Each structure stands twice: as C-alpha cells, then as structure tokens.
Short mmCIF file of C-alpha atoms and ligand atoms in Angstrom, two decimals:
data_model
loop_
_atom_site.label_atom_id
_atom_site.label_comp_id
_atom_site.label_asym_id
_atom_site.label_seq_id
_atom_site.Cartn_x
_atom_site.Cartn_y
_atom_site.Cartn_z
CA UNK A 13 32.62 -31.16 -16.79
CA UNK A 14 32.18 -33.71 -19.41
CA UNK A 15 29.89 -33.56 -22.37
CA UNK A 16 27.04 -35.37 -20.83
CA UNK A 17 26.09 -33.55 -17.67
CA UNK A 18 24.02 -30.54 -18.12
CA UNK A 19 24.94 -26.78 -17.17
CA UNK A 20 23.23 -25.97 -13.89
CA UNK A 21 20.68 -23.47 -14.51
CA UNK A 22 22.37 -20.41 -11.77
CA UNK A 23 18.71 -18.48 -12.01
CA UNK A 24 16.95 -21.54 -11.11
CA UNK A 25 19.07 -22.40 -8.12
CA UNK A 26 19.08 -18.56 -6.96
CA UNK A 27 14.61 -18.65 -7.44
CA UNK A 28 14.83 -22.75 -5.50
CA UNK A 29 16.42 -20.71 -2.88
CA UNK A 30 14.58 -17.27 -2.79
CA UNK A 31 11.07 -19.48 -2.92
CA UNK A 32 11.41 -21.43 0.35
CA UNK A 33 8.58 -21.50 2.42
CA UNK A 34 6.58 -21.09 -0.47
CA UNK A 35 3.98 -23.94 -1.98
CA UNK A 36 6.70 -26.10 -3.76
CA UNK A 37 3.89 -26.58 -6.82
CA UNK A 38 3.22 -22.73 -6.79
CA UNK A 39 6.87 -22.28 -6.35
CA UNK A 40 8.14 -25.21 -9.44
CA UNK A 41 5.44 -22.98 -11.67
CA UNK A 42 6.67 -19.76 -11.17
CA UNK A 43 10.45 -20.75 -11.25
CA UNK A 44 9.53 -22.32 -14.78
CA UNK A 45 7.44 -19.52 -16.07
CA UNK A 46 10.10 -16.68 -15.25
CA UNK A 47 13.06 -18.99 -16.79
CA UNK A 48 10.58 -18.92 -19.82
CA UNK A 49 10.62 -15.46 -19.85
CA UNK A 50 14.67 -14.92 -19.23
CA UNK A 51 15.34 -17.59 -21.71
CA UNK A 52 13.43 -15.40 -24.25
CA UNK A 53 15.29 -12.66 -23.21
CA UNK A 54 18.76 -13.88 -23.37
CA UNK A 55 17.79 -14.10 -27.14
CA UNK A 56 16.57 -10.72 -27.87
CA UNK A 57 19.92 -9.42 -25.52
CA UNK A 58 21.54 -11.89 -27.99
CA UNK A 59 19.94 -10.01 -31.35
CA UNK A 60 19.70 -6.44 -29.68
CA UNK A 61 23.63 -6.35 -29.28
CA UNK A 62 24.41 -7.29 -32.80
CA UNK A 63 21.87 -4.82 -33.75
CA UNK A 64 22.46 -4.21 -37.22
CA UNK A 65 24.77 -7.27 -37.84
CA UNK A 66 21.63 -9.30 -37.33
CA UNK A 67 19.04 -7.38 -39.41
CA UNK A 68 17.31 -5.41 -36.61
CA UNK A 69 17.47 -1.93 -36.78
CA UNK A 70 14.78 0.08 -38.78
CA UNK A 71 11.07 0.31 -39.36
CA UNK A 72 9.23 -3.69 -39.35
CA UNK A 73 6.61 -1.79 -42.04
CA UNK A 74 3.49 -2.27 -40.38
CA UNK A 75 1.35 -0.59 -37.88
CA UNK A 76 0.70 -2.35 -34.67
CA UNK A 77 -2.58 -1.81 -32.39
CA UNK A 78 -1.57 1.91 -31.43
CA UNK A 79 -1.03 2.72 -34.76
CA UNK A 80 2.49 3.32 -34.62
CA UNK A 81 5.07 1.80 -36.76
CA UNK A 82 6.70 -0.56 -34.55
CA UNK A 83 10.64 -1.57 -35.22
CA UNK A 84 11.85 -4.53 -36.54
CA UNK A 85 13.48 -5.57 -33.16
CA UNK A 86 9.97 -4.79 -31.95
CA UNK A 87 8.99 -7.18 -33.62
CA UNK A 88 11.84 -10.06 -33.05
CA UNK A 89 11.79 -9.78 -29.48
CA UNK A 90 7.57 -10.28 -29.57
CA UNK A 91 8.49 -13.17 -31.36
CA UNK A 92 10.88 -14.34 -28.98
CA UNK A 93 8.76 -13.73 -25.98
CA UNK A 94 6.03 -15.14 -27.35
CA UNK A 95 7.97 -18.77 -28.83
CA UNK A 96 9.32 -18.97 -25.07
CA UNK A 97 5.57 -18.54 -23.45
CA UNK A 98 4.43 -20.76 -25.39
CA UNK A 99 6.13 -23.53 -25.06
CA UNK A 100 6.24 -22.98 -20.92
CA UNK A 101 3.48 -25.13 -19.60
CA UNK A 102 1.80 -22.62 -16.81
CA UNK A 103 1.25 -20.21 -18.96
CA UNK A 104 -2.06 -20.31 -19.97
CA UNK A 105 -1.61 -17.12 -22.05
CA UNK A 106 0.08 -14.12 -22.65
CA UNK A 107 -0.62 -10.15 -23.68
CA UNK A 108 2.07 -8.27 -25.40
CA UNK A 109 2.25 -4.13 -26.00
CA UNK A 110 1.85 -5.13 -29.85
CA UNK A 111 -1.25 -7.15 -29.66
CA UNK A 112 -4.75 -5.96 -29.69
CA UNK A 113 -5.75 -9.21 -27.79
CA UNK A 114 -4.23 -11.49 -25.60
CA UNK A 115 -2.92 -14.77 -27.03
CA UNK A 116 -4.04 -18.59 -25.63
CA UNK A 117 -1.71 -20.85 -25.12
CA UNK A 118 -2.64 -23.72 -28.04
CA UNK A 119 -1.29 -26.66 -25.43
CA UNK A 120 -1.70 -25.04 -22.25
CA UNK A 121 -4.42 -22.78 -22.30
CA UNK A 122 -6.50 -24.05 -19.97
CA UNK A 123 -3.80 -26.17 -17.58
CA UNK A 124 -1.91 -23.08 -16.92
CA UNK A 125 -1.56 -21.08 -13.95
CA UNK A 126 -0.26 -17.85 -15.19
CA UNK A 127 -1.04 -15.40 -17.80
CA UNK A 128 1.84 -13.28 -18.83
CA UNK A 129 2.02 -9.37 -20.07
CA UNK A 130 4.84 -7.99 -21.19
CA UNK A 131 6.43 -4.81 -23.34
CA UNK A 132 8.50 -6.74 -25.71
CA UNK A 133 10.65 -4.11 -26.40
CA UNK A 134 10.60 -0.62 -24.57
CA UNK A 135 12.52 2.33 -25.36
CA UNK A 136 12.41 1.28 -28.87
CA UNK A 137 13.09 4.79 -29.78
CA UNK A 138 16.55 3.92 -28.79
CA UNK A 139 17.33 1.30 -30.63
CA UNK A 140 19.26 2.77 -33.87
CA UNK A 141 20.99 5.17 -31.11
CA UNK A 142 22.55 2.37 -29.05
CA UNK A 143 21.02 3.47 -26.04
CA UNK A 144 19.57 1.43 -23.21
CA UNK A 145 16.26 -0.10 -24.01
CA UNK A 146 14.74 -3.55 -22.18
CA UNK A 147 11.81 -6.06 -21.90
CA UNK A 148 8.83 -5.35 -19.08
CA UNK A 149 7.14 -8.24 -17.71
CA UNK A 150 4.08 -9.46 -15.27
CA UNK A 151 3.00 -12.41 -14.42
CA UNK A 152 -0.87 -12.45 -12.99
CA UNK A 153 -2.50 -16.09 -11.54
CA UNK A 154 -4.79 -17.40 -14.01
CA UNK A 155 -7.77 -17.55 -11.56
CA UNK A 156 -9.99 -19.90 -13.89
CA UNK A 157 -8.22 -22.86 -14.30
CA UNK A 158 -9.95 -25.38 -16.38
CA UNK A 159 -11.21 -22.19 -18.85
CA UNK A 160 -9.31 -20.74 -21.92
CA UNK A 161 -9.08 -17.12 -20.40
CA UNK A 162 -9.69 -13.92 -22.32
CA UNK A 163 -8.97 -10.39 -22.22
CA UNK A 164 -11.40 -9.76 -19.13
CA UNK A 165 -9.22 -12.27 -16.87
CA UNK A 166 -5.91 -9.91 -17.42
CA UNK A 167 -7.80 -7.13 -15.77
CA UNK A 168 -6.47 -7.23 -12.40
CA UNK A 169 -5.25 -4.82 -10.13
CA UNK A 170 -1.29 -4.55 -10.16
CA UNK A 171 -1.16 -5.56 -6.21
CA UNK A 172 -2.42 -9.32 -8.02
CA UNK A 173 0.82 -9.66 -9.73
CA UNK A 174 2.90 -12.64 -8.52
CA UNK A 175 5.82 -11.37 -10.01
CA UNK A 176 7.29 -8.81 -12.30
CA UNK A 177 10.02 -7.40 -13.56
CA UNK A 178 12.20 -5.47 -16.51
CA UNK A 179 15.42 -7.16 -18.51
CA UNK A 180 17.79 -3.80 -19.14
CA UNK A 181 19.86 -4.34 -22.25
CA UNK A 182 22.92 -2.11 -21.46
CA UNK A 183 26.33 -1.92 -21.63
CA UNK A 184 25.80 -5.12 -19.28
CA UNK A 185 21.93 -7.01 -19.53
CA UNK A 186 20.45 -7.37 -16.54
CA UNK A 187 17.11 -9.29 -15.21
CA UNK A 188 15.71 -7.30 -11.68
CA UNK A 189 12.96 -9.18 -10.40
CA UNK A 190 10.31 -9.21 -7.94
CA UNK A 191 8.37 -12.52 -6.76
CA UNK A 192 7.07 -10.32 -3.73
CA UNK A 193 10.07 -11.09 -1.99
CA UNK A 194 12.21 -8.00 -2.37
CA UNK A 195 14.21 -7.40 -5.62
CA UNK A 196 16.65 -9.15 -7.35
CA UNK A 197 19.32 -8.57 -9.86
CA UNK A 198 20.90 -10.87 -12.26
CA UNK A 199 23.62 -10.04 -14.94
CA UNK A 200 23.76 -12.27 -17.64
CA UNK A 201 27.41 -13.79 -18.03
CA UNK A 202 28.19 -14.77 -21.60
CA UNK A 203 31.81 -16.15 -20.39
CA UNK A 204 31.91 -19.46 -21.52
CA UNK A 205 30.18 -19.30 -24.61
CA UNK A 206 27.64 -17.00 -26.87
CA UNK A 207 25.62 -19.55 -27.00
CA UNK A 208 21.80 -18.41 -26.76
CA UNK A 209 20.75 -22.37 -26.40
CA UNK A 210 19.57 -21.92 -30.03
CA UNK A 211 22.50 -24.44 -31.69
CA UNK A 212 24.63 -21.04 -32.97
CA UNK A 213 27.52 -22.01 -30.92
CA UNK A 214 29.35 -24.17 -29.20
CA UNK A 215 29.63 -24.03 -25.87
CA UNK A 216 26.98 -23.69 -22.28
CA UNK A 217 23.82 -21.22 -22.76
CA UNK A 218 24.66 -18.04 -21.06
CA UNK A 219 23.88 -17.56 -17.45
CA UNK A 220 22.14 -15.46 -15.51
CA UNK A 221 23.70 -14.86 -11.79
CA UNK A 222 22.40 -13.48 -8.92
CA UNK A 223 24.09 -10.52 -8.34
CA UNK A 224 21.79 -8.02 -5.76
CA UNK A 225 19.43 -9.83 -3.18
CA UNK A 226 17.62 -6.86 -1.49
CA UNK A 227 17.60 -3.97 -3.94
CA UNK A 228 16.68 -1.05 -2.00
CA UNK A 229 15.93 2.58 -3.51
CA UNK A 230 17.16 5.55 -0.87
CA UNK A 231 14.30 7.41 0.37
CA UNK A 232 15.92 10.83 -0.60
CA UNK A 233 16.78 11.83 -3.35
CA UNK A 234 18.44 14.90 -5.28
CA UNK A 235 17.32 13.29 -9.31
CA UNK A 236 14.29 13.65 -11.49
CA UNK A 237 13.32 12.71 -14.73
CA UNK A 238 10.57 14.13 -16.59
CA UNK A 239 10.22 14.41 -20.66
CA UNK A 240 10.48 19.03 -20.12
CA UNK A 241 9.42 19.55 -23.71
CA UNK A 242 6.17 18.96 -22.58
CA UNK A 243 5.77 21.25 -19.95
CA UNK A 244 3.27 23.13 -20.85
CA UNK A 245 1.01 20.64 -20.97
CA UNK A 246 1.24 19.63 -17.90
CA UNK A 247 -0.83 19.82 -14.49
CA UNK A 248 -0.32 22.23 -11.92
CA UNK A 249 1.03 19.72 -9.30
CA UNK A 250 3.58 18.47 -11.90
CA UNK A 251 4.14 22.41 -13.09
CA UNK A 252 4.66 23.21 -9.15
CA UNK A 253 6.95 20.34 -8.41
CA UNK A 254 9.24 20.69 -11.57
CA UNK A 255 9.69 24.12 -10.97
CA UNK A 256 10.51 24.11 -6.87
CA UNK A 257 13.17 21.36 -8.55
CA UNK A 258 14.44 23.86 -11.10
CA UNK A 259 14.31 27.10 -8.46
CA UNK A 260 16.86 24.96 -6.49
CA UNK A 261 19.29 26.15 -3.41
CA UNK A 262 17.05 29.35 -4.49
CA UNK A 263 13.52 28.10 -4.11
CA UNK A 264 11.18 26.53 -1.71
CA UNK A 265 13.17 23.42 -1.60
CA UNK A 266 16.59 24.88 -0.49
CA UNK A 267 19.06 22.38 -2.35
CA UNK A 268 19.78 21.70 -6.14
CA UNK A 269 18.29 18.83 -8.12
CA UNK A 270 19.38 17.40 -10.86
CA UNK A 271 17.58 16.31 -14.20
CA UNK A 272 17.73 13.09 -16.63
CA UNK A 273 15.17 11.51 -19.51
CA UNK A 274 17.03 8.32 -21.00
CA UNK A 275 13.05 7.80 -23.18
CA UNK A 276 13.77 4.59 -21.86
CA UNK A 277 11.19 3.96 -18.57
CA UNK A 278 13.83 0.53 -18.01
CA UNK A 279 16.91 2.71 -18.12
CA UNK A 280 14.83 5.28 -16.02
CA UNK A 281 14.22 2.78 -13.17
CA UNK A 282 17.03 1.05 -13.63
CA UNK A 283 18.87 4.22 -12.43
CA UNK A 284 16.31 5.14 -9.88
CA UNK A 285 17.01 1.38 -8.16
CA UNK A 286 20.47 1.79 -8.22
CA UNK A 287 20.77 5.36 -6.63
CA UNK A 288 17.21 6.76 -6.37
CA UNK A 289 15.12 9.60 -8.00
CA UNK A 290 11.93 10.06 -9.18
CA UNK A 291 10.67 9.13 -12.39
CA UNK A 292 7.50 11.07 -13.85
CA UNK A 293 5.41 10.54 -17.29
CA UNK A 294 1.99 12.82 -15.86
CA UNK A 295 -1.17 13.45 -18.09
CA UNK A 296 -0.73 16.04 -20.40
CA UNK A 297 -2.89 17.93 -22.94
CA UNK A 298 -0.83 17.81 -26.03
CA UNK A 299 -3.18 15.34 -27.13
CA UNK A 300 -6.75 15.37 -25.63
CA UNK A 301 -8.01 11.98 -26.71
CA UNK A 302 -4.89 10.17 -25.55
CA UNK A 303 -3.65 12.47 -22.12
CA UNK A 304 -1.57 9.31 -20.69
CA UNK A 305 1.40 7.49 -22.48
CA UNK A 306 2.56 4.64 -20.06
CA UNK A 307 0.07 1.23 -20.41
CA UNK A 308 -0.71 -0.14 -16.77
CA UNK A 309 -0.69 -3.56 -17.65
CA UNK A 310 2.16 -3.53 -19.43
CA UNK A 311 4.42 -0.97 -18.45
CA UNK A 312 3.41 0.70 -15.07
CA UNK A 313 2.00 -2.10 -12.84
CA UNK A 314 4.71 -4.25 -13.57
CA UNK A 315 7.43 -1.08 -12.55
CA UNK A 316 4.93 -0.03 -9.62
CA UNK A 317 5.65 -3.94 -7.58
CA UNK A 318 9.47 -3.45 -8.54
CA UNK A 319 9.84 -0.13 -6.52
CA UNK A 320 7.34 -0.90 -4.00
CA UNK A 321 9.41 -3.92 -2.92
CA UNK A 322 12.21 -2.14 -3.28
CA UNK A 323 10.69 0.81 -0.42
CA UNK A 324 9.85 3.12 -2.72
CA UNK A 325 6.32 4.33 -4.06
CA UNK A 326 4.21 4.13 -7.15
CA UNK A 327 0.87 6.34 -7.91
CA UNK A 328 -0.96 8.48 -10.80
CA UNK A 329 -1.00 11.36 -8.35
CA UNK A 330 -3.91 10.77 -6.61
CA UNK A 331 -3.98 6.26 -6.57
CA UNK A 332 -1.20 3.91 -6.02
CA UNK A 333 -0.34 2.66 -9.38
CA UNK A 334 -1.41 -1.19 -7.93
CA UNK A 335 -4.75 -0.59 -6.87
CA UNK A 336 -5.48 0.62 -10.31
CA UNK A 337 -7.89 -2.19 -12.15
CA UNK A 338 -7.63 -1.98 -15.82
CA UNK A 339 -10.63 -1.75 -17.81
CA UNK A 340 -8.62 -2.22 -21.23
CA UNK A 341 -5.59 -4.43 -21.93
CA UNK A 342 -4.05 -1.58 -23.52
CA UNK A 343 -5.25 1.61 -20.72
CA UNK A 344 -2.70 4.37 -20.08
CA UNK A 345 -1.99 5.78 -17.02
CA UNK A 346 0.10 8.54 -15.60
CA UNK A 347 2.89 7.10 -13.68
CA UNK A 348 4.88 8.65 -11.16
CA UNK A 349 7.56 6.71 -8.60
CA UNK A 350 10.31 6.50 -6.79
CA UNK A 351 12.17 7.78 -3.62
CA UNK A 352 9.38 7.97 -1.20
CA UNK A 353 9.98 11.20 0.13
CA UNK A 354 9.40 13.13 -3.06
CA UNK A 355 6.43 10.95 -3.82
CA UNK A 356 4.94 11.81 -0.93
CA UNK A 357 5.67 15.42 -1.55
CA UNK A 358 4.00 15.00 -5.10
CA UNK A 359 1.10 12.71 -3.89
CA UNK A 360 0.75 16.29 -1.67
CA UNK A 361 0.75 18.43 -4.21
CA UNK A 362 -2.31 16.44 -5.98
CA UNK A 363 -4.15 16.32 -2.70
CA UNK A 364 -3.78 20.48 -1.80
CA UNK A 365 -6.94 22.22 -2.68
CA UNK A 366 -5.75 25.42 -4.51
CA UNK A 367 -4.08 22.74 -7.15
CA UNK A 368 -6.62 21.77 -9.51
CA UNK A 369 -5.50 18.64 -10.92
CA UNK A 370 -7.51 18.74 -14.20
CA UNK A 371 -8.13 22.26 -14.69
CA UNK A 372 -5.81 22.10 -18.10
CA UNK A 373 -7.75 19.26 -19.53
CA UNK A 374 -10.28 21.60 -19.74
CA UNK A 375 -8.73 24.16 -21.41
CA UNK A 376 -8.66 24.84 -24.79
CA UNK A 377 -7.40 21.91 -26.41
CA UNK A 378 -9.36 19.57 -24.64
CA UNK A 379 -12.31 17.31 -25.92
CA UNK A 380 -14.16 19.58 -23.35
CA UNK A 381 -13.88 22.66 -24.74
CA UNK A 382 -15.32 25.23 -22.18
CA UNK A 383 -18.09 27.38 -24.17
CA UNK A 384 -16.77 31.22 -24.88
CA UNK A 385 -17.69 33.91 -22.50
P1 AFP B 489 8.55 3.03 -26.89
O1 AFP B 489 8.84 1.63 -26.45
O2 AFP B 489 7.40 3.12 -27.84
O3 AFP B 489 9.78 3.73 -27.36
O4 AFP B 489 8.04 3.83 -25.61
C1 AFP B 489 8.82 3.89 -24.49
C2 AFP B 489 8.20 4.84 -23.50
O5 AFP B 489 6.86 4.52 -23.34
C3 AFP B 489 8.92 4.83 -22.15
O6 AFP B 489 9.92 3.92 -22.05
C4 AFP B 489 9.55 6.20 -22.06
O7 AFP B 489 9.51 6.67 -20.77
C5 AFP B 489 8.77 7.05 -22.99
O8 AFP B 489 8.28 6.17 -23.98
C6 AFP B 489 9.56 8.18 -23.56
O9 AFP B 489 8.88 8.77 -24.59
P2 AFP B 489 8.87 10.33 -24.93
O10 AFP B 489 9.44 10.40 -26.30
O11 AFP B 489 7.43 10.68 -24.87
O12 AFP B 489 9.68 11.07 -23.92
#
C-alpha cells in the first residue's frame, strides 16, 4: 500500500455490512457516531495500558458530581470521550458519569441526531491494580432536532437506545456492541503500528476487527457474582437466592455454583457474554439515602440492551431494566442480569408473597425509621 491511500476503516466496513436494510442516512449517522466513540476509546486503551508510564494512575484531586474523588484516568478518558463527541457531527450532545449536566455540542447541537451517555471509565477502582476496567456507552435519538437539547431529552427509557455498548480494556481491548441487531465483538489489533491516529507514531491507526457476530449468553448457568460483604444488607429475595447458591448439591437447588466479583460491571459482563452467569448489584441498606449503586443511564440501560440481544435478561427485581424512565441523569438502580433461567428464578423470588422486598429498608437504618414499640 503506498503512502497515499488511506487504511480502510475494518469497523466501518463490518457496521456498512451489519446496517443493511437499514435507512442509509440513519445508518451513515450511527456508523459515524459509534466510530466517534471507538476512536476515543482506542486512546484511553492507548493511555490505560501504559498506565503509569503515561501519568495516569492516582487520585485527579477533585471531587466530581457524586462527591467522590475521581482518578486521573477518570479524568483522561472523559476527556477523550468527550474531544471525540464533539467533533462527530450527529451528536448533538453528550452526558458523562462525571458531569452534573449534559454537555451541547458547540457546532452540532442542534443538527445532531444522537445524544450520547457514557461511563468514561468504570471499574476505576481497578486501575492501580491492573485489573480489567472499560468504557460504557448509549446512544439515544435526539428526538428534537432543530433544538439544543437538555437534561430532560436524555430521559428515555433504555428500550429507546439505538445502540450501546462497553469497550473492556483487558489483557486484549475489546468493543461488544449492540445496534439492535444482535451483539458484536471487536478486538482491537495494534499489529502494524501503535499508532492511536494522534501523530505519536508512525505507522496505520489501530484497528478494530470483527471478531463475534451473534454473541449469545447460555441460558443456564452454574456462576454468580454478587459484592458478599454486603450481605446483610440485602433483601430477602437476594438473601434467599445467594444462599440456595451457597447451600449447593446440598440445598434446594441440587448442584454447586460458583462465585466471582471482578468490581468491574465490564469485566462482569464481559464474562457473563462469553460463558454466562448472573451478575447482581441489589438495593441495600448500608446507606439509606443512596440504597442503589449502578446509574441507569449510564451504566445499566446501556448493559440491559447488550444482554437482551444477546438472549439473556435485565431487571431491578420487579421491572426490566429498559422500561425503566429516568427521572435524573444521574438515578441509580438495582441491576440484576444474565442467563435467563436464573433471572427468571430471581424475578420469582421478588414476585412470591411471603418475600417482602423492602421490608429491610425499613428497618433500623433506614430514613424510615419504624417508631419503638
Ligand atoms: P467505579 O467506576 O466508581 O469504580 O464503579 C464501578 C462499579 O460501579 C461497577 O463497575 C462495579 O460493579 C461496582 O462499582 C463494584 O463496586 P463495589 O466496590 O461496591 O463492589
């Protein structure tokens, strides 16, 4: 290839193909919003493996909207994401995790199609420990076209999404995708070159190639993953499921599970697409005023259309996880999903009468304290 032809772009000619049949305009915009987003991604991959080589590792020093100290690749891959967005011309604007309010697009605010949310960086935990961690995205239709939009147009149901989706920085990065077509997987190849298309090197931008075309998560399972410390805190259909797990080849369930927490939810569903499980962050009552963790813009909705296209299932307990419609940009959720077989069991569980679902929350630690007898 000489020096004047241009690279083909593998993800682009793997979304021309997976589109067909759909609106080629609709189609051309979504194709060029999620190479937006991967683009950004292939960056943060880029910083997130040097890690400490490249100045990320450690505290940014300053408290984002939840009032947590976010961490300085936190920060860089916001950054990142947000650079890419902008300059993409359907997106009219984006939300991240670290932002109390959404952000307009200065050029393209009202021309754009899409708005974007996204989890810059989750699992950030993880980071100094050189564990899995990865970028959660969802792209929504910006129904107003012609209008700036604001935080009330982001608050659509998760079953609105046109596409979503999670970048997994592992031992390999991958980019599994949903444009309500199935799921797709893409490993980024950095053969050639380690070139991030920012001028740092000299050969092709890495690529990202199609590697799965029909992810599909088995409908039984043997795996959970749950964070145990908190078990006490948790309500009785979680307490009652956990624990039929635990009993085993000796319980009500009559065969041996087995149990995994990565405090990564990408890594969690990562592992969960590639061999099943269940993956479950319930309300608790360690902390009364906050009983969810997961966001459902950010974090659940966007995992919920992954695994439903994929055959598995998504809920709270008692709701899918996509009919939910956000009243906040920044509402929590529990989340629960998975193999469909246990979800059903645990969607059960919520449903049986004798298992009162909040009775904890109104136990002593609660903002509801019951009165004394
Ligand atoms: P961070 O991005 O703030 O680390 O949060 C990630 C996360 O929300 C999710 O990925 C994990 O499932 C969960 O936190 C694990 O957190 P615990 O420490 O509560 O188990």
């Amino acid at each position: 290839m000489n020096n004047t032809t241009p690279p083909p772009n593998l993800l682009d000619e793997a979304l021309q193909r997976h589109l067909v049949g759909m609106a080629p305009d609709a189609a051309l915009a979504l194709r060029e919003t999620i190479n937006a987003i991967a683009q950004a991604c292939v960056r943060i991959s880029d910083v997130a493996s040097l890690g400490v080589l490249a100045d990320a590792h450690g505290l940014a020093g300053e408290r984002d909207v939840h009032s947590e100290e976010p961490k300085r690749l936190d920060v860089i891959a916001d950054g990142l994401m947000a650079s890419s967005l902008s300059a993409c011309r359907h997106v009219a604007a984006w939300a991240s995790q670290e932002h109390e309010q959404p952000h307009v697009s200065h050029a393209h605010g009202t021309k754009g199609g899409h708005l974007v949310v996204f989890d810059p960086l989750d699992g950030s935990s993880n980071i100094e420990a050189n564990i899995s961690i990865g970028t959660i995205f969802s792209v929504l239709p910006h129904r107003y076209r012609g209008m700036a939009p604001g935080a009330a147009d982001f608050m659509q149901p998760g079953h609105q999404q046109i596409a979503a989706g999670y970048v997994l920085y592992g031992p390999a990065t991958l980019m599994v995708l949903t444009c309500r077509r199935g799921v797709l997987v893409f490993g980024l190849d950095w053969r050639g070159a380690r070139d991030t298309g920012a001028g740092n090197g000299p050969g092709a931008a890495p690529q990202w190639v199609l590697t799965y075309d029909d992810v599909r998560i088995p409908e039984h399972t043997r795996e959970f993953a749950i964070n145990a410390s908190n078990q006490r805190f948790w309500e009785k259909p979680i307490q009652r499921y956990v624990a039929e797990c635990v009993a085993g080849d000796s319980g009500p369930r009559m065969k041996d599970f087995n149990m995994r927490w990565v405090a990564s939810m990408v890594a969690e569903v990562h592992r969960i697409m590639t061999r099943g499980g269940v993956f479950l962050y319930p309300r608790d009552t360690r902390e009364p005023r906050r009983p969810d963790r997961l966001r459902l813009l950010a974090e659940a909705a966007p995992m919920a259309l992954l695994v439903e296209q994929a055959g598995g299932r998504a809920t709270n307990g008692t709701s899918e996880l996509l009919d939910l419609v956000p009243d906040t940009l920044h509402q929590r959720v529990p989340v629960i999903l998975g193999s469909k077989d246990e979800i059903d069991r645990i969607v059960g569980y919520h449903a049986d009468p004798s298992e009162n679902v909040s009775w904890q929350l109104f136990k002593t630690r609660s903002l509801f304290v019951q009165p004394q007898a």
